[in-house]
PDB file of C-alpha atoms in Angstrom:
ATOM      1  CA  MET A   1     118.960-138.873 -19.039  1.00 85.00           C
ATOM      2  CA  SER A   2     118.779-136.821 -22.210  1.00 84.00           C
ATOM      3  CA  SER A   3     119.383-133.079 -22.234  1.00 88.00           C
ATOM      4  CA  ASN A   4     116.408-130.748 -21.831  1.00 92.00           C
ATOM      5  CA  ARG A   5     118.109-128.112 -23.998  1.00 94.00           C
ATOM      6  CA  PRO A   6     116.480-129.076 -27.345  1.00 95.00           C
ATOM      7  CA  TYR A   7     113.015-129.060 -25.738  1.00 96.00           C
ATOM      8  CA  LEU A   8     113.618-125.661 -24.135  1.00 96.00           C
ATOM      9  CA  LEU A   9     114.938-124.292 -27.434  1.00 97.00           C
ATOM     10  CA  ARG A  10     111.783-125.356 -29.281  1.00 97.00           C
ATOM     11  CA  ALA A  11     109.537-123.920 -26.541  1.00 97.00           C
ATOM     12  CA  ILE A  12     111.357-120.574 -26.399  1.00 97.00           C
ATOM     13  CA  TYR A  13     111.396-120.365 -30.210  1.00 97.00           C
ATOM     14  CA  ASP A  14     107.622-120.935 -30.320  1.00 97.00           C
ATOM     15  CA  TRP A  15     107.036-118.374 -27.570  1.00 97.00           C
ATOM     16  CA  ILE A  16     109.131-115.734 -29.372  1.00 97.00           C
ATOM     17  CA  THR A  17     107.493-116.317 -32.761  1.00 97.00           C
ATOM     18  CA  ASP A  18     103.967-116.502 -31.269  1.00 97.00           C
ATOM     19  CA  ASN A  19     104.571-112.980 -29.942  1.00 97.00           C
ATOM     20  CA  GLN A  20     105.610-111.753 -33.429  1.00 97.00           C
ATOM     21  CA  LEU A  21     109.210-111.155 -32.311  1.00 97.00           C
ATOM     22  CA  THR A  22     112.467-112.109 -34.053  1.00 97.00           C
ATOM     23  CA  PRO A  23     114.322-115.130 -32.591  1.00 98.00           C
ATOM     24  CA  TYR A  24     118.107-114.762 -32.427  1.00 97.00           C
ATOM     25  CA  LEU A  25     120.466-117.581 -31.594  1.00 97.00           C
ATOM     26  CA  LEU A  26     123.818-117.011 -29.848  1.00 96.00           C
ATOM     27  CA  VAL A  27     126.207-119.845 -30.727  1.00 96.00           C
ATOM     28  CA  ASP A  28     129.646-120.868 -29.455  1.00 95.00           C
ATOM     29  CA  ALA A  29     131.381-121.295 -32.808  1.00 95.00           C
ATOM     30  CA  THR A  30     134.326-123.115 -31.200  1.00 94.00           C
ATOM     31  CA  VAL A  31     132.239-126.219 -30.437  1.00 94.00           C
ATOM     32  CA  GLU A  32     133.040-129.148 -32.705  1.00 94.00           C
ATOM     33  CA  GLY A  33     130.443-129.624 -35.430  1.00 95.00           C
ATOM     34  CA  VAL A  34     129.369-125.976 -35.769  1.00 96.00           C
ATOM     35  CA  ARG A  35     129.037-125.205 -39.469  1.00 96.00           C
ATOM     36  CA  VAL A  36     128.634-121.478 -40.154  1.00 96.00           C
ATOM     37  CA  PRO A  37     130.438-119.145 -42.570  1.00 94.00           C
ATOM     38  CA  PRO A  38     133.754-118.130 -40.972  1.00 94.00           C
ATOM     39  CA  GLN A  39     133.272-114.440 -41.827  1.00 93.00           C
ATOM     40  CA  VAL A  40     130.294-114.182 -39.415  1.00 94.00           C
ATOM     41  CA  ILE A  41     132.223-115.474 -36.375  1.00 94.00           C
ATOM     42  CA  LYS A  42     133.329-112.787 -33.915  1.00 95.00           C
ATOM     43  CA  ASN A  43     135.261-113.636 -30.739  1.00 94.00           C
ATOM     44  CA  GLY A  44     134.422-117.320 -31.160  1.00 94.00           C
ATOM     45  CA  GLN A  45     130.679-116.639 -31.242  1.00 95.00           C
ATOM     46  CA  VAL A  46     128.028-115.966 -33.834  1.00 96.00           C
ATOM     47  CA  VAL A  47     124.549-114.437 -33.597  1.00 96.00           C
ATOM     48  CA  LEU A  48     122.024-115.778 -36.094  1.00 97.00           C
ATOM     49  CA  ASN A  49     118.540-114.565 -36.995  1.00 97.00           C
ATOM     50  CA  ILE A  50     116.413-117.737 -37.204  1.00 97.00           C
ATOM     51  CA  ALA A  51     113.052-116.107 -38.004  1.00 96.00           C
ATOM     52  CA  MET A  52     111.037-117.951 -40.644  1.00 94.00           C
ATOM     53  CA  ARG A  53     111.397-114.972 -43.006  1.00 95.00           C
ATOM     54  CA  ALA A  54     115.215-115.133 -42.677  1.00 95.00           C
ATOM     55  CA  VAL A  55     115.830-118.886 -43.054  1.00 96.00           C
ATOM     56  CA  ALA A  56     114.555-121.878 -44.996  1.00 96.00           C
ATOM     57  CA  ASN A  57     114.071-125.481 -43.887  1.00 97.00           C
ATOM     58  CA  LEU A  58     114.554-124.729 -40.188  1.00 97.00           C
ATOM     59  CA  GLU A  59     114.880-127.909 -38.128  1.00 97.00           C
ATOM     60  CA  LEU A  60     115.132-127.693 -34.346  1.00 97.00           C
ATOM     61  CA  GLY A  61     116.193-131.279 -33.698  1.00 95.00           C
ATOM     62  CA  ASN A  62     117.330-133.029 -30.532  1.00 95.00           C
ATOM     63  CA  ASP A  63     120.981-133.084 -31.619  1.00 96.00           C
ATOM     64  CA  PHE A  64     121.345-130.342 -34.238  1.00 97.00           C
ATOM     65  CA  ILE A  65     119.728-127.146 -35.439  1.00 97.00           C
ATOM     66  CA  SER A  66     119.924-126.878 -39.200  1.00 97.00           C
ATOM     67  CA  PHE A  67     118.658-124.441 -41.812  1.00 97.00           C
ATOM     68  CA  GLN A  68     119.514-122.602 -45.022  1.00 97.00           C
ATOM     69  CA  ALA A  69     120.385-118.897 -44.774  1.00 96.00           C
ATOM     70  CA  ARG A  70     121.828-116.210 -47.022  1.00 94.00           C
ATOM     71  CA  PHE A  71     125.111-114.516 -46.174  1.00 92.00           C
ATOM     72  CA  SER A  72     126.225-111.765 -48.573  1.00 90.00           C
ATOM     73  CA  GLY A  73     123.609-113.030 -51.036  1.00 91.00           C
ATOM     74  CA  VAL A  74     124.893-116.621 -51.038  1.00 93.00           C
ATOM     75  CA  SER A  75     122.715-119.419 -49.633  1.00 94.00           C
ATOM     76  CA  GLN A  76     124.558-121.549 -47.071  1.00 95.00           C
ATOM     77  CA  ALA A  77     123.682-124.712 -45.158  1.00 96.00           C
ATOM     78  CA  ILE A  78     123.991-124.025 -41.415  1.00 97.00           C
ATOM     79  CA  ARG A  79     124.352-126.807 -38.863  1.00 97.00           C
ATOM     80  CA  ILE A  80     124.695-126.199 -35.130  1.00 97.00           C
ATOM     81  CA  PRO A  81     125.004-128.855 -32.417  1.00 96.00           C
ATOM     82  CA  VAL A  82     122.418-128.133 -29.721  1.00 96.00           C
ATOM     83  CA  GLN A  83     125.148-128.051 -27.034  1.00 95.00           C
ATOM     84  CA  ALA A  84     126.764-125.097 -28.873  1.00 96.00           C
ATOM     85  CA  VAL A  85     123.724-122.866 -28.274  1.00 96.00           C
ATOM     86  CA  LEU A  86     124.478-120.271 -25.591  1.00 96.00           C
ATOM     87  CA  ALA A  87     121.188-118.346 -25.803  1.00 96.00           C
ATOM     88  CA  LEU A  88     117.929-117.946 -27.695  1.00 97.00           C
ATOM     89  CA  TYR A  89     116.294-114.533 -27.348  1.00 97.00           C
ATOM     90  CA  ALA A  90     113.998-112.009 -29.000  1.00 97.00           C
ATOM     91  CA  GLN A  91     115.941-109.347 -30.895  1.00 96.00           C
ATOM     92  CA  GLU A  92     113.422-106.614 -30.072  1.00 95.00           C
ATOM     93  CA  ASN A  93     113.504-106.854 -26.262  1.00 95.00           C
ATOM     94  CA  GLY A  94     116.246-109.346 -25.329  1.00 93.00           C
ATOM     95  CA  GLN A  95     113.814-111.727 -23.602  1.00 96.00           C
ATOM     96  CA  GLY A  96     114.605-115.393 -23.921  1.00 96.00           C
ATOM     97  CA  MET A  97     116.905-117.878 -22.256  1.00 96.00           C
ATOM     98  CA  MET A  98     120.633-118.357 -21.753  1.00 95.00           C
ATOM     99  CA  PHE A  99     121.915-121.894 -21.441  1.00 92.00           C
ATOM    100  CA  PRO A 100     124.593-123.199 -19.061  1.00 83.00           C
ATOM    101  CA  ALA A 101     127.452-125.442 -20.128  1.00 64.00           C
ATOM    102  CA  GLU A 102     126.290-128.961 -20.987  1.00 60.00           C
ATOM    103  CA  ASP A 103     126.614-131.680 -18.338  1.00 47.00           C
ATOM    104  CA  GLY A 104     128.746-133.716 -20.739  1.00 50.00           C
ATOM    105  CA  GLU A 105     131.630-131.268 -20.510  1.00 47.00           C
ATOM    106  CA  PRO A 106     134.602-132.404 -18.443  1.00 43.00           C
ATOM    107  CA  PRO A 107     134.653-131.216 -14.826  1.00 40.00           C
ATOM    108  CA  PRO A 108     137.366-128.791 -13.738  1.00 42.00           C
ATOM    109  CA  PRO A 109     140.596-130.473 -12.597  1.00 45.00           C
ATOM    110  CA  ALA A 110     140.832-131.483  -8.946  1.00 44.00           C
ATOM    111  CA  PRO A 111     142.953-129.215  -6.756  1.00 47.00           C
ATOM    112  CA  GLU A 112     146.483-130.338  -6.065  1.00 50.00           C
ATOM    113  CA  GLY A 113     148.814-129.761  -3.153  1.00 46.00           C
ATOM    114  CA  PRO A 114     148.670-130.188   0.621  1.00 47.00           C
ATOM    115  CA  ASP A 115     145.197-128.622   1.005  1.00 48.00           C
ATOM    116  CA  ALA A 116     143.628-130.775  -1.713  1.00 45.00           C
ATOM    117  CA  GLY A 117     141.382-132.617   0.748  1.00 46.00           C
ATOM    118  CA  PRO A 118     141.271-136.132   2.152  1.00 47.00           C
ATOM    119  CA  SER A 119     143.076-138.907   0.329  1.00 48.00           C
ATOM    120  CA  ASP A 120     141.604-142.296  -0.526  1.00 50.00           C
ATOM    121  CA  GLY A 121     143.675-143.879   2.235  1.00 50.00           C
ATOM    122  CA  GLY A 122     140.946-143.305   4.834  1.00 51.00           C
ATOM    123  CA  ASP A 123     142.602-140.258   6.405  1.00 54.00           C
ATOM    124  CA  LYS A 124     140.439-138.163   8.667  1.00 54.00           C
ATOM    125  CA  PRO A 125     139.204-135.013   6.844  1.00 55.00           C
ATOM    126  CA  ARG A 126     140.890-131.803   7.900  1.00 57.00           C
ATOM    127  CA  ARG A 127     138.958-129.347  10.009  1.00 57.00           C
ATOM    128  CA  SER A 128     138.198-126.003   8.525  1.00 53.00           C
ATOM    129  CA  HIS A 129     140.701-123.240   9.138  1.00 55.00           C
ATOM    130  CA  LEU A 130     137.798-120.783   9.509  1.00 56.00           C
ATOM    131  CA  ARG A 131     136.606-119.651  12.915  1.00 62.00           C
ATOM    132  CA  ILE A 132     133.782-117.517  14.250  1.00 65.00           C
ATOM    133  CA  VAL A 133     134.820-113.949  15.104  1.00 69.00           C
ATOM    134  CA  LYS A 134     132.582-111.880  17.376  1.00 65.00           C
TER     135      LYS A 134
END
């Protein structure tokens, strides 16, 4: 199943702009494919104003967000993979939506050691070490 993130981004963007507020995008700049000027990245993240008055040729696609924006007076092509978006919110009041990590990211490593759980050999699962205390 495809991600719902691009659809939610478009809906939140429309809601913010319909209320005459300024949409800001919080982006994880460490995600592969993020193309933003390096001088605007702080702590691996970047906040971008994506209001129509601040950007040109805004495209909120299913895979990428792209637009032209000026940084220090120089027009730059910006390209952001949708999975790199951490939040979209209104600058004036902070209302919007934060996004969780994408489902495509690798799961955390399985625990190791004697308490790692049952093995594939059909062993009986261990009972919990917790007990009810009255």
